[in-house]
C-alpha cells in the first residue's frame, strides 16, 4: 500500500524561484515528496503538459462587507470563495470592517459567523480600523493581533472610514509595538470632497466624473503622507491598489531609502482606463472603483512596478456589487450622482488568468515572478509563509494546475460569483486554471465545482 493519498504526475512545477519537472506526493493534506517515479497512490492526477503552481493567494478581497444604507455586497463567503477557487486561488484574505461605534472584537465575531462553514478555500482576515478609540488601541487591537489578525487597513478617505493623520499614527504605533503590518488606502479625503462638490455644482454627475473627482495628485499626495507617517513610527506598510506612476515613484523612493514599504497593484490598473467609465447611460458605473482606472501611461507604469519589484503584491481588490440592481451600483441615489455609486469591482476569479496571459504569455514577466506576485509574496507579507505560498516538502498541498495553452474568452458565466457582470467580458486570455486543490482536496476540476463549503478553514497568522 502506497504512502501517498495523491500524486500529481508529469507536470511542470514552478515556485517563486524555480521551475522543474517532477511529481508531487501528498499525504494528509501536505506535500510530502517531490521527485520522479513516486509510485502508486490512492489517486493519481495526470498533469502532463500542465503547470503545477502554488494556489493563488489573494490578499485583498471584500466579501459580505457592510457597504452603506441600501447597498448589498454581491458576494458572501460562499460565492466569493467559490469564485476564487474557479480562478485558481486556494487562500483569500478578506477584510473585517469595524463600523463607527462598534467594538472591533464584536466586528470580528460577527464576521466569523458569516464565514463559518461557508468557505470553499482557506481564509484569513485583515481588520479595518474605522474607530480607533482608546479601548480599541489599548486593548482590542493588541489582543486581536495576538489571536492571529496581524494586519489591518486604515483609510485616508470615505465618510465614516477616514482617519485623521493623528489617528493613523496611533494605529501605526500599535502595529509597531506588536509586529503587525498596516495597509493604507491612500487618497486625500478633503481634496476628493472639494472636487466632488465642485463637479456636482456644475451638474457633472455621471459615472465618468468619478475619475475626475479623484485625479492622480489626490493619490500621490496621500501616498507620500502615508509613507511619511509610517516612517515616523518605523512600521511596515502596504500601499494598496496603486494606480499610477506618481504614486508608484513615491513607493520606489521610500524603498530606496530602506523604508519598509510594500506596493500592491491590481488588474484594473493594467487593463482598464477612465474611458471605461464613459459608457452609455449608467454603464460606466460598472467600472467605478477607487482609485479609479487611469490612462495607458499609468497602465505602463504599473507594469514597470511589477517588473521591477516596486510592487510585490498583485491582488484583485475584489469588491463586488451587482450592476443592474437597486441594492448594487444602481441604487436610487447612485443614479443621481457618481458620489453615491458603490466603489468597487469584481475580479477574484480573473486576477490570475489576466496576469498569466498579459504578463507571462506576453513576456512581460516570467513564470516565477508570476508565482511570487500572486501567491508567495502574499504569504510572506501577511504571516502565512511557508505553510502557504509555495510548493515544498511540508507545506499545505494548495495547488492550482494550469493549462498554459488554453485560450478562453472571459464571460461572466465562467466566474461563478454573485455579481451580474465582469469588467473583463470578452477579454481573450491564454492560460487557464483547470484544477484547484486546497490541503490535498480538489475543489474545482475542469470548470466544475467539486469541493464543499465546509472545507475552507480560518488561518490565524503570526505577526
Ligand atoms: N478600497 C478598497 O480597497 N476596495 C474597494 C473600495 C475601496 O475604496
Ligand atoms: Zn481601499
Ligand atoms: Zn479593497
CSV table of C-alpha atoms and ligand atoms in Angstrom, one decimal:
chain,number,residue,atom,x,y,z
A,1,UNK,CA,0.0,0.0,0.0
A,2,UNK,CA,1.5,3.3,-1.1
A,3,UNK,CA,2.1,6.1,1.4
A,4,UNK,CA,0.5,8.8,-0.7
A,5,UNK,CA,-3.1,9.8,-0.7
A,6,UNK,CA,-2.5,11.6,-4.0
A,7,UNK,CA,0.2,12.0,-6.6
A,8,UNK,CA,0.3,14.8,-9.2
A,9,UNK,CA,2.2,13.2,-12.0
A,10,UNK,CA,4.1,14.6,-15.0
A,11,UNK,CA,3.6,18.3,-14.6
A,12,UNK,CA,6.0,21.2,-14.6
A,13,UNK,CA,6.2,22.7,-11.1
A,14,UNK,CA,7.0,26.4,-10.7
A,15,UNK,CA,7.7,28.3,-7.5
A,16,UNK,CA,8.8,31.9,-6.9
A,17,UNK,CA,12.4,30.9,-7.6
A,18,UNK,CA,12.5,27.7,-9.7
A,19,UNK,CA,10.8,25.7,-12.4
A,20,UNK,CA,11.3,22.0,-12.6
A,21,UNK,CA,9.6,18.8,-13.9
A,22,UNK,CA,8.6,16.5,-11.1
A,23,UNK,CA,5.8,14.6,-9.4
A,24,UNK,CA,4.2,15.9,-6.2
A,25,UNK,CA,3.3,13.4,-3.5
A,26,UNK,CA,0.6,14.4,-1.0
A,27,UNK,CA,-0.4,12.9,2.3
A,28,UNK,CA,-2.8,14.2,5.0
A,29,UNK,CA,-3.2,17.5,3.1
A,30,UNK,CA,0.5,18.2,2.9
A,31,UNK,CA,3.2,17.9,0.3
A,32,UNK,CA,5.5,15.1,1.4
A,33,UNK,CA,7.5,14.2,-1.7
A,34,UNK,CA,8.8,15.9,-4.8
A,35,UNK,CA,10.5,13.6,-7.3
A,36,UNK,CA,10.2,11.1,-10.1
A,37,UNK,CA,8.5,7.8,-10.2
A,38,UNK,CA,6.9,8.3,-6.8
A,39,UNK,CA,5.0,5.2,-7.2
A,40,UNK,CA,1.4,4.2,-6.6
A,41,UNK,CA,-1.1,6.4,-4.7
A,42,UNK,CA,-4.7,6.4,-3.7
A,43,UNK,CA,-5.3,8.8,-6.6
A,44,UNK,CA,-3.1,10.0,-9.5
A,45,UNK,CA,-3.7,13.2,-11.3
A,46,UNK,CA,-2.1,13.4,-14.7
A,47,UNK,CA,-0.6,16.8,-15.2
A,48,UNK,CA,1.3,16.1,-18.4
A,49,UNK,CA,1.6,19.3,-20.4
A,50,UNK,CA,0.3,21.3,-17.4
A,51,UNK,CA,1.8,23.7,-15.0
A,52,UNK,CA,1.6,22.8,-11.3
A,53,UNK,CA,1.7,26.1,-9.3
A,54,UNK,CA,1.2,27.2,-5.7
A,55,UNK,CA,-2.5,28.1,-5.4
A,56,UNK,CA,-3.2,31.8,-5.7
A,57,UNK,CA,-3.4,33.8,-2.5
A,58,UNK,CA,-5.5,36.9,-3.0
A,59,UNK,CA,-4.7,39.1,0.0
A,60,UNK,CA,-7.1,41.8,-0.9
A,61,UNK,CA,-10.8,40.9,-1.3
A,62,UNK,CA,-14.1,42.1,0.2
A,63,UNK,CA,-16.9,39.6,1.0
A,64,UNK,CA,-20.1,40.3,2.8
A,65,UNK,CA,-18.8,43.8,3.9
A,66,UNK,CA,-21.3,46.3,5.2
A,67,UNK,CA,-21.4,48.9,2.4
A,68,UNK,CA,-23.8,51.6,3.5
A,69,UNK,CA,-27.6,52.0,3.6
A,70,UNK,CA,-29.5,50.2,0.9
A,71,UNK,CA,-26.3,48.7,-0.6
A,72,UNK,CA,-25.5,45.0,-0.5
A,73,UNK,CA,-22.2,43.4,-1.5
A,74,UNK,CA,-22.7,40.9,-4.2
A,75,UNK,CA,-20.6,38.1,-2.7
A,76,UNK,CA,-20.8,36.4,0.7
A,77,UNK,CA,-18.2,33.9,1.8
A,78,UNK,CA,-19.8,31.1,-0.1
A,79,UNK,CA,-20.0,32.7,-3.5
A,80,UNK,CA,-16.7,34.7,-3.0
A,81,UNK,CA,-14.6,31.7,-2.1
A,82,UNK,CA,-16.3,29.6,-4.8
A,83,UNK,CA,-15.4,32.2,-7.5
A,84,UNK,CA,-11.9,32.4,-6.1
A,85,UNK,CA,-11.5,28.6,-6.5
A,86,UNK,CA,-12.6,28.8,-10.1
A,87,UNK,CA,-9.8,31.4,-10.6
A,88,UNK,CA,-7.1,29.2,-9.2
A,89,UNK,CA,-7.0,30.6,-5.7
A,90,UNK,CA,-6.6,28.5,-2.5
A,91,UNK,CA,-6.5,31.2,0.1
A,92,UNK,CA,-8.1,34.6,0.3
A,93,UNK,CA,-7.7,37.5,2.9
A,94,UNK,CA,-11.0,39.5,3.1
A,95,UNK,CA,-11.5,42.5,5.4
A,96,UNK,CA,-13.4,42.5,8.6
A,97,UNK,CA,-14.8,46.0,8.9
A,98,UNK,CA,-15.2,47.8,12.2
A,99,UNK,CA,-18.1,50.3,11.9
A,100,UNK,CA,-18.0,53.6,13.9
A,101,UNK,CA,-19.1,53.0,17.4
A,102,UNK,CA,-18.6,49.2,17.1
A,103,UNK,CA,-16.2,47.1,19.2
A,104,UNK,CA,-13.5,45.6,17.0
A,105,UNK,CA,-13.9,42.3,18.8
A,106,UNK,CA,-17.6,42.3,18.1
A,107,UNK,CA,-16.9,43.0,14.4
A,108,UNK,CA,-14.6,40.0,14.3
A,109,UNK,CA,-17.1,37.8,16.0
A,110,UNK,CA,-19.8,38.8,13.5
A,111,UNK,CA,-17.5,38.3,10.6
A,112,UNK,CA,-16.6,34.8,11.7
A,113,UNK,CA,-20.3,34.0,12.0
A,114,UNK,CA,-20.7,35.0,8.3
A,115,UNK,CA,-17.8,32.8,7.2
A,116,UNK,CA,-18.3,29.7,9.4
A,117,UNK,CA,-18.9,26.6,7.3
A,118,UNK,CA,-19.3,28.7,4.1
A,119,UNK,CA,-15.8,28.7,2.6
A,120,UNK,CA,-14.6,26.5,-0.2
A,121,UNK,CA,-11.0,27.6,0.3
A,122,UNK,CA,-8.9,28.9,3.2
A,123,UNK,CA,-9.3,32.4,4.6
A,124,UNK,CA,-7.5,34.8,7.0
A,125,UNK,CA,-8.9,38.1,7.9
A,126,UNK,CA,-7.5,41.6,7.8
A,127,UNK,CA,-9.1,44.2,10.1
A,128,UNK,CA,-10.3,47.6,9.0
A,129,UNK,CA,-9.9,50.0,11.9
A,130,UNK,CA,-12.5,52.8,11.5
A,131,UNK,CA,-12.9,53.8,15.1
A,132,UNK,CA,-9.6,53.8,17.0
A,133,UNK,CA,-10.9,54.5,20.4
A,134,UNK,CA,-8.6,54.2,23.5
A,135,UNK,CA,-10.3,50.8,24.1
A,136,UNK,CA,-9.5,49.6,20.6
A,137,UNK,CA,-6.0,50.9,20.6
A,138,UNK,CA,-5.1,49.9,24.1
A,139,UNK,CA,-6.8,46.5,24.4
A,140,UNK,CA,-8.8,45.1,21.4
A,141,UNK,CA,-6.2,45.6,18.7
A,142,UNK,CA,-3.2,44.2,20.6
A,143,UNK,CA,-5.3,41.2,21.7
A,144,UNK,CA,-6.6,40.6,18.2
A,145,UNK,CA,-3.1,40.7,16.8
A,146,UNK,CA,-2.0,38.1,19.3
A,147,UNK,CA,-5.0,36.0,18.2
A,148,UNK,CA,-3.8,35.9,14.6
A,149,UNK,CA,-5.2,39.1,12.9
A,150,UNK,CA,-1.9,40.6,12.2
A,151,UNK,CA,-2.7,43.1,9.5
A,152,UNK,CA,-5.1,45.9,9.4
A,153,UNK,CA,-6.2,48.6,6.9
A,154,UNK,CA,-6.7,52.3,7.5
A,155,UNK,CA,-8.5,54.6,5.1
A,156,UNK,CA,-7.5,58.2,4.3
A,157,UNK,CA,-10.8,58.8,2.6
A,158,UNK,CA,-14.5,57.9,2.8
A,159,UNK,CA,-17.2,59.2,5.2
A,160,UNK,CA,-17.2,57.0,8.3
A,161,UNK,CA,-13.9,55.4,7.5
A,162,UNK,CA,-11.3,58.1,7.0
A,163,UNK,CA,-8.9,58.5,9.9
A,164,UNK,CA,-7.1,61.8,10.7
A,165,UNK,CA,-3.3,61.8,10.5
A,166,UNK,CA,-3.2,61.7,14.3
A,167,UNK,CA,-5.4,58.6,14.4
A,168,UNK,CA,-3.3,56.9,11.7
A,169,UNK,CA,-0.2,57.5,13.7
A,170,UNK,CA,-1.9,56.0,16.8
A,171,UNK,CA,-2.9,52.9,14.9
A,172,UNK,CA,0.6,52.6,13.3
A,173,UNK,CA,2.1,52.8,16.8
A,174,UNK,CA,0.1,49.8,17.9
A,175,UNK,CA,1.4,47.9,14.9
A,176,UNK,CA,4.9,48.9,15.7
A,177,UNK,CA,4.6,47.6,19.2
A,178,UNK,CA,3.0,44.3,18.2
A,179,UNK,CA,4.8,43.5,15.0
A,180,UNK,CA,1.7,43.9,12.8
A,181,UNK,CA,1.5,45.4,9.3
A,182,UNK,CA,-0.7,48.3,8.2
A,183,UNK,CA,-2.4,48.6,4.9
A,184,UNK,CA,-3.3,52.1,3.7
A,185,UNK,CA,-5.9,53.3,1.3
A,186,UNK,CA,-4.1,56.4,0.2
A,187,UNK,CA,-6.4,59.1,-1.3
A,188,UNK,CA,-6.9,62.6,0.1
A,189,UNK,CA,-10.4,62.9,1.6
A,190,UNK,CA,-10.7,66.7,1.7
A,191,UNK,CA,-9.4,67.0,-1.9
A,192,UNK,CA,-12.0,64.5,-3.1
A,193,UNK,CA,-14.8,66.2,-1.3
A,194,UNK,CA,-13.8,69.6,-2.7
A,195,UNK,CA,-13.6,68.3,-6.3
A,196,UNK,CA,-16.9,66.3,-5.9
A,197,UNK,CA,-18.8,69.3,-4.6
A,198,UNK,CA,-17.5,71.4,-7.5
A,199,UNK,CA,-18.4,68.8,-10.1
A,200,UNK,CA,-21.9,68.4,-8.7
A,201,UNK,CA,-22.4,72.2,-8.8
A,202,UNK,CA,-21.6,72.1,-12.5
A,203,UNK,CA,-24.0,69.2,-13.0
A,204,UNK,CA,-21.2,66.8,-13.8
A,205,UNK,CA,-22.6,63.7,-12.0
A,206,UNK,CA,-22.4,60.8,-14.4
A,207,UNK,CA,-20.0,57.9,-13.6
A,208,UNK,CA,-17.2,59.2,-15.7
A,209,UNK,CA,-16.8,62.1,-13.3
A,210,UNK,CA,-15.9,59.6,-10.6
A,211,UNK,CA,-12.4,59.6,-12.1
A,212,UNK,CA,-12.3,63.4,-12.4
A,213,UNK,CA,-13.1,63.7,-8.7
A,214,UNK,CA,-10.0,61.6,-7.7
A,215,UNK,CA,-7.2,62.6,-10.0
A,216,UNK,CA,-3.6,61.4,-9.6
A,217,UNK,CA,-2.4,64.1,-7.2
A,218,UNK,CA,-5.1,63.0,-4.8
A,219,UNK,CA,-3.5,59.6,-4.7
A,220,UNK,CA,0.1,60.8,-4.9
A,221,UNK,CA,-0.2,63.2,-2.0
A,222,UNK,CA,-1.8,60.7,0.3
A,223,UNK,CA,0.7,58.0,-0.7
A,224,UNK,CA,3.5,60.4,0.3
A,225,UNK,CA,1.8,61.3,3.5
A,226,UNK,CA,1.1,57.6,4.4
A,227,UNK,CA,4.7,56.7,3.8
A,228,UNK,CA,5.9,59.7,5.9
A,229,UNK,CA,3.6,58.8,8.8
A,230,UNK,CA,4.9,55.2,8.7
A,231,UNK,CA,8.5,56.5,8.6
A,232,UNK,CA,7.8,58.5,11.8
A,233,UNK,CA,6.6,55.4,13.6
A,234,UNK,CA,9.0,53.0,11.9
A,235,UNK,CA,6.3,50.5,10.9
A,236,UNK,CA,5.9,48.4,7.8
A,237,UNK,CA,3.1,49.5,5.5
A,238,UNK,CA,1.4,48.2,2.4
A,239,UNK,CA,0.2,50.9,0.0
A,240,UNK,CA,-2.7,49.1,-1.6
A,241,UNK,CA,-4.3,49.3,-5.0
A,242,UNK,CA,-1.8,51.7,-6.6
A,243,UNK,CA,-3.0,53.0,-9.9
A,244,UNK,CA,-0.3,55.3,-11.5
A,245,UNK,CA,3.4,56.2,-11.9
A,246,UNK,CA,3.5,59.1,-9.4
A,247,UNK,CA,2.3,57.1,-6.5
A,248,UNK,CA,4.5,54.2,-7.6
A,249,UNK,CA,7.5,56.5,-7.6
A,250,UNK,CA,6.7,57.6,-4.1
A,251,UNK,CA,6.9,53.9,-3.1
A,252,UNK,CA,10.1,53.3,-5.1
A,253,UNK,CA,11.8,56.3,-3.4
A,254,UNK,CA,10.8,55.0,0.1
A,255,UNK,CA,12.1,51.6,-0.7
A,256,UNK,CA,15.4,53.0,-2.0
A,257,UNK,CA,15.7,54.8,1.4
A,258,UNK,CA,15.3,51.4,3.1
A,259,UNK,CA,11.8,52.0,4.5
A,260,UNK,CA,9.6,49.0,4.9
A,261,UNK,CA,7.1,50.0,2.3
A,262,UNK,CA,5.3,47.4,0.1
A,263,UNK,CA,3.4,48.2,-3.0
A,264,UNK,CA,0.3,46.5,-4.4
A,265,UNK,CA,-1.4,46.9,-7.7
A,266,UNK,CA,-4.5,45.2,-9.3
A,267,UNK,CA,-5.7,44.0,-12.7
A,268,UNK,CA,-8.0,47.1,-13.2
A,269,UNK,CA,-4.9,49.3,-13.3
A,270,UNK,CA,-3.4,47.2,-16.0
A,271,UNK,CA,-6.5,46.5,-18.1
A,272,UNK,CA,-8.9,49.4,-17.7
A,273,UNK,CA,-8.8,53.2,-18.2
A,274,UNK,CA,-11.0,56.1,-17.2
A,275,UNK,CA,-12.5,55.8,-20.7
A,276,UNK,CA,-14.3,52.7,-19.5
A,277,UNK,CA,-16.3,54.9,-17.1
A,278,UNK,CA,-17.7,56.7,-20.1
A,279,UNK,CA,-20.2,54.0,-21.1
A,280,UNK,CA,-23.7,54.8,-22.3
A,281,UNK,CA,-26.1,56.0,-19.6
A,282,UNK,CA,-25.0,54.5,-16.3
A,283,UNK,CA,-22.9,51.6,-17.8
A,284,UNK,CA,-19.7,53.4,-16.6
A,285,UNK,CA,-20.8,52.5,-13.0
A,286,UNK,CA,-19.6,49.0,-13.7
A,287,UNK,CA,-16.0,50.4,-13.6
A,288,UNK,CA,-16.4,52.7,-10.6
A,289,UNK,CA,-13.6,51.8,-8.1
A,290,UNK,CA,-11.1,53.8,-6.1
A,291,UNK,CA,-8.5,54.8,-7.0
A,292,UNK,CA,-10.1,54.9,-10.5
A,293,UNK,CA,-8.5,53.3,-13.6
A,294,UNK,CA,-6.3,56.0,-15.2
A,295,UNK,CA,-4.7,56.0,-18.7
A,296,UNK,CA,-2.4,53.9,-20.9
A,297,UNK,CA,0.7,55.6,-19.4
A,298,UNK,CA,-0.4,54.7,-16.0
A,299,UNK,CA,-1.0,51.1,-17.1
A,300,UNK,CA,2.5,51.0,-18.4
A,301,UNK,CA,3.8,52.4,-15.1
A,302,UNK,CA,2.0,49.6,-13.2
A,303,UNK,CA,3.6,47.0,-15.4
A,304,UNK,CA,7.0,48.5,-14.7
A,305,UNK,CA,6.3,48.4,-11.0
A,306,UNK,CA,5.5,44.7,-11.2
A,307,UNK,CA,8.6,44.0,-13.4
A,308,UNK,CA,11.0,46.0,-11.2
A,309,UNK,CA,9.7,44.8,-7.9
A,310,UNK,CA,8.3,48.1,-6.6
A,311,UNK,CA,5.0,46.2,-6.4
A,312,UNK,CA,5.5,42.9,-4.7
A,313,UNK,CA,1.7,42.1,-4.5
A,314,UNK,CA,-0.8,41.7,-7.3
A,315,UNK,CA,-4.3,41.4,-5.8
A,316,UNK,CA,-7.8,41.6,-7.1
A,317,UNK,CA,-9.3,44.1,-4.7
A,318,UNK,CA,-12.5,42.1,-5.5
A,319,UNK,CA,-15.2,44.4,-4.1
A,320,UNK,CA,-18.3,43.2,-6.0
A,321,UNK,CA,-21.7,45.0,-6.4
A,322,UNK,CA,-24.3,43.9,-8.8
A,323,UNK,CA,-24.7,46.3,-11.7
A,324,UNK,CA,-28.4,46.2,-12.6
A,325,UNK,CA,-29.7,46.1,-9.1
A,326,UNK,CA,-31.2,48.8,-6.8
A,327,UNK,CA,-29.0,47.3,-4.0
A,328,UNK,CA,-25.9,47.4,-6.2
A,329,UNK,CA,-24.3,50.0,-8.5
A,330,UNK,CA,-27.7,51.5,-9.5
A,331,UNK,CA,-29.3,52.4,-6.2
A,332,UNK,CA,-31.8,55.2,-6.5
A,333,UNK,CA,-29.2,57.6,-5.1
A,334,UNK,CA,-26.4,56.1,-7.2
A,335,UNK,CA,-28.4,57.1,-10.3
A,336,UNK,CA,-28.3,60.7,-9.2
A,337,UNK,CA,-24.5,61.1,-8.9
A,338,UNK,CA,-21.3,59.2,-9.1
A,339,UNK,CA,-20.8,60.2,-5.5
A,340,UNK,CA,-23.3,57.6,-4.4
A,341,UNK,CA,-22.2,54.7,-6.7
A,342,UNK,CA,-20.7,52.0,-4.6
A,343,UNK,CA,-17.0,51.8,-5.1
A,344,UNK,CA,-15.5,48.5,-6.2
A,345,UNK,CA,-15.5,45.9,-9.0
A,346,UNK,CA,-15.4,42.1,-9.0
A,347,UNK,CA,-12.2,40.3,-10.0
A,348,UNK,CA,-11.2,37.4,-7.7
A,349,UNK,CA,-11.6,34.8,-10.5
A,350,UNK,CA,-10.0,36.9,-13.3
A,351,UNK,CA,-6.9,38.1,-11.4
A,352,UNK,CA,-4.7,35.1,-12.2
A,353,UNK,CA,-5.7,34.4,-15.8
A,354,UNK,CA,-5.2,38.1,-16.6
A,355,UNK,CA,-1.7,38.3,-15.2
A,356,UNK,CA,-0.7,35.0,-16.7
A,357,UNK,CA,-1.9,35.9,-20.2
A,358,UNK,CA,-0.9,39.6,-20.2
A,359,UNK,CA,2.2,39.0,-18.2
A,360,UNK,CA,3.7,35.6,-18.7
A,361,UNK,CA,2.4,34.7,-22.2
A,362,UNK,CA,3.2,38.2,-23.5
A,363,UNK,CA,6.6,38.0,-21.9
A,364,UNK,CA,6.3,41.0,-19.6
A,365,UNK,CA,7.1,38.9,-16.5
A,366,UNK,CA,8.4,35.3,-16.1
A,367,UNK,CA,6.6,32.4,-14.6
A,368,UNK,CA,8.5,32.7,-11.3
A,369,UNK,CA,7.6,36.3,-10.8
A,370,UNK,CA,4.0,35.4,-11.6
A,371,UNK,CA,4.1,32.9,-8.7
A,372,UNK,CA,5.7,35.5,-6.4
A,373,UNK,CA,3.3,38.2,-7.3
A,374,UNK,CA,0.2,36.1,-7.0
A,375,UNK,CA,1.0,33.7,-4.1
A,376,UNK,CA,4.4,33.6,-2.4
A,377,UNK,CA,4.7,37.3,-1.6
A,378,UNK,CA,1.2,37.4,-0.1
A,379,UNK,CA,2.1,34.6,2.2
A,380,UNK,CA,5.3,36.2,3.2
A,381,UNK,CA,3.9,39.7,3.7
A,382,UNK,CA,1.0,38.5,5.8
A,383,UNK,CA,2.4,35.8,8.0
A,384,UNK,CA,1.3,32.7,6.2
A,385,UNK,CA,4.7,31.5,4.8
A,386,UNK,CA,5.9,28.8,4.5
A,387,UNK,CA,2.7,26.9,5.3
A,388,UNK,CA,1.2,28.7,2.3
A,389,UNK,CA,2.5,30.2,-0.9
A,390,UNK,CA,5.0,27.6,-2.2
A,391,UNK,CA,5.4,24.0,-3.3
A,392,UNK,CA,7.9,22.4,-0.9
A,393,UNK,CA,8.1,19.4,1.4
A,394,UNK,CA,5.9,20.1,4.4
A,395,UNK,CA,3.7,22.8,3.0
A,396,UNK,CA,-0.1,22.6,2.7
A,397,UNK,CA,-1.0,20.9,-0.6
A,398,UNK,CA,-2.6,24.1,-2.0
A,399,UNK,CA,-2.1,23.8,-5.7
A,400,UNK,CA,-3.5,25.1,-9.0
A,401,UNK,CA,-3.0,23.0,-12.1
A,402,UNK,CA,-2.9,25.2,-15.2
A,403,UNK,CA,-3.3,24.6,-18.9
A,404,UNK,CA,-0.8,27.2,-20.2
A,405,UNK,CA,-2.1,27.0,-23.7
A,406,UNK,CA,-5.8,27.1,-23.2
A,407,UNK,CA,-7.5,30.0,-24.9
A,408,UNK,CA,-10.5,31.4,-23.1
A,409,UNK,CA,-12.8,34.3,-23.8
A,410,UNK,CA,-13.8,35.6,-20.4
A,411,UNK,CA,-17.5,35.7,-19.9
A,412,UNK,CA,-19.3,36.3,-16.6
A,413,UNK,CA,-20.8,32.8,-16.5
A,414,UNK,CA,-17.3,31.3,-16.1
A,415,UNK,CA,-16.7,33.1,-12.9
A,416,UNK,CA,-19.4,31.8,-10.5
A,417,UNK,CA,-19.5,34.9,-8.4
A,418,UNK,CA,-22.5,36.7,-7.0
A,419,UNK,CA,-22.3,39.6,-9.4
A,420,UNK,CA,-24.1,40.1,-12.7
A,421,UNK,CA,-21.2,41.3,-14.8
A,422,UNK,CA,-17.4,41.2,-15.2
A,423,UNK,CA,-15.5,44.3,-16.2
A,424,UNK,CA,-13.5,41.9,-18.5
A,425,UNK,CA,-16.3,40.5,-20.5
A,426,UNK,CA,-15.0,39.4,-23.9
A,427,UNK,CA,-11.3,39.6,-23.0
A,428,UNK,CA,-9.4,36.8,-24.6
A,429,UNK,CA,-6.7,35.1,-22.4
A,430,UNK,CA,-4.3,32.3,-22.9
A,431,UNK,CA,-3.7,30.1,-19.9
A,432,UNK,CA,-6.4,28.9,-17.5
A,433,UNK,CA,-6.6,27.1,-14.1
A,434,UNK,CA,-8.0,23.6,-14.7
A,435,UNK,CA,-7.9,22.3,-11.2
A,436,UNK,CA,-7.7,23.9,-7.7
A,437,UNK,CA,-6.7,21.9,-4.7
A,438,UNK,CA,-6.8,23.0,-1.0
A,439,UNK,CA,-4.9,21.0,1.5
A,440,UNK,CA,-4.9,18.0,-0.8
A,441,UNK,CA,-8.6,18.1,-1.6
A,442,UNK,CA,-9.8,19.0,-5.1
A,443,UNK,CA,-12.2,21.9,-5.0
A,444,UNK,CA,-12.6,22.8,-8.7
A,445,UNK,CA,-11.8,20.5,-11.7
A,446,UNK,CA,-12.3,21.2,-15.4
A,447,UNK,CA,-14.7,24.1,-14.7
A,448,UNK,CA,-16.8,22.1,-12.3
A,449,UNK,CA,-17.2,22.7,-8.6
A,450,UNK,CA,-16.3,19.5,-6.7
A,451,UNK,CA,-15.5,20.8,-3.3
A,452,UNK,CA,-17.8,21.7,-0.4
A,453,UNK,CA,-18.2,24.9,1.5
A,454,UNK,CA,-17.2,23.4,4.8
A,455,UNK,CA,-13.6,22.6,3.6
A,456,UNK,CA,-12.2,26.1,3.9
A,457,UNK,CA,-10.6,26.8,7.3
A,458,UNK,CA,-9.7,30.0,9.1
A,459,UNK,CA,-6.0,30.8,9.3
A,460,UNK,CA,-4.7,32.6,12.3
A,461,UNK,CA,-1.5,34.3,11.4
A,462,UNK,CA,1.8,35.1,13.2
A,463,UNK,CA,2.8,38.8,13.5
B,1,LIG,N1,-11.0,50.4,-1.4
B,1,LIG,C1,-10.8,49.1,-1.5
B,1,LIG,O1,-9.8,48.6,-1.0
B,1,LIG,N2,-11.7,48.3,-2.1
B,1,LIG,C2,-12.8,48.8,-2.7
B,1,LIG,C3,-13.2,50.2,-2.4
B,1,LIG,C4,-12.1,51.0,-1.9
B,1,LIG,O2,-12.1,52.1,-1.8
B,2,LIG,ZN1,-9.1,50.8,-0.5
B,3,LIG,ZN1,-10.2,46.8,-1.4
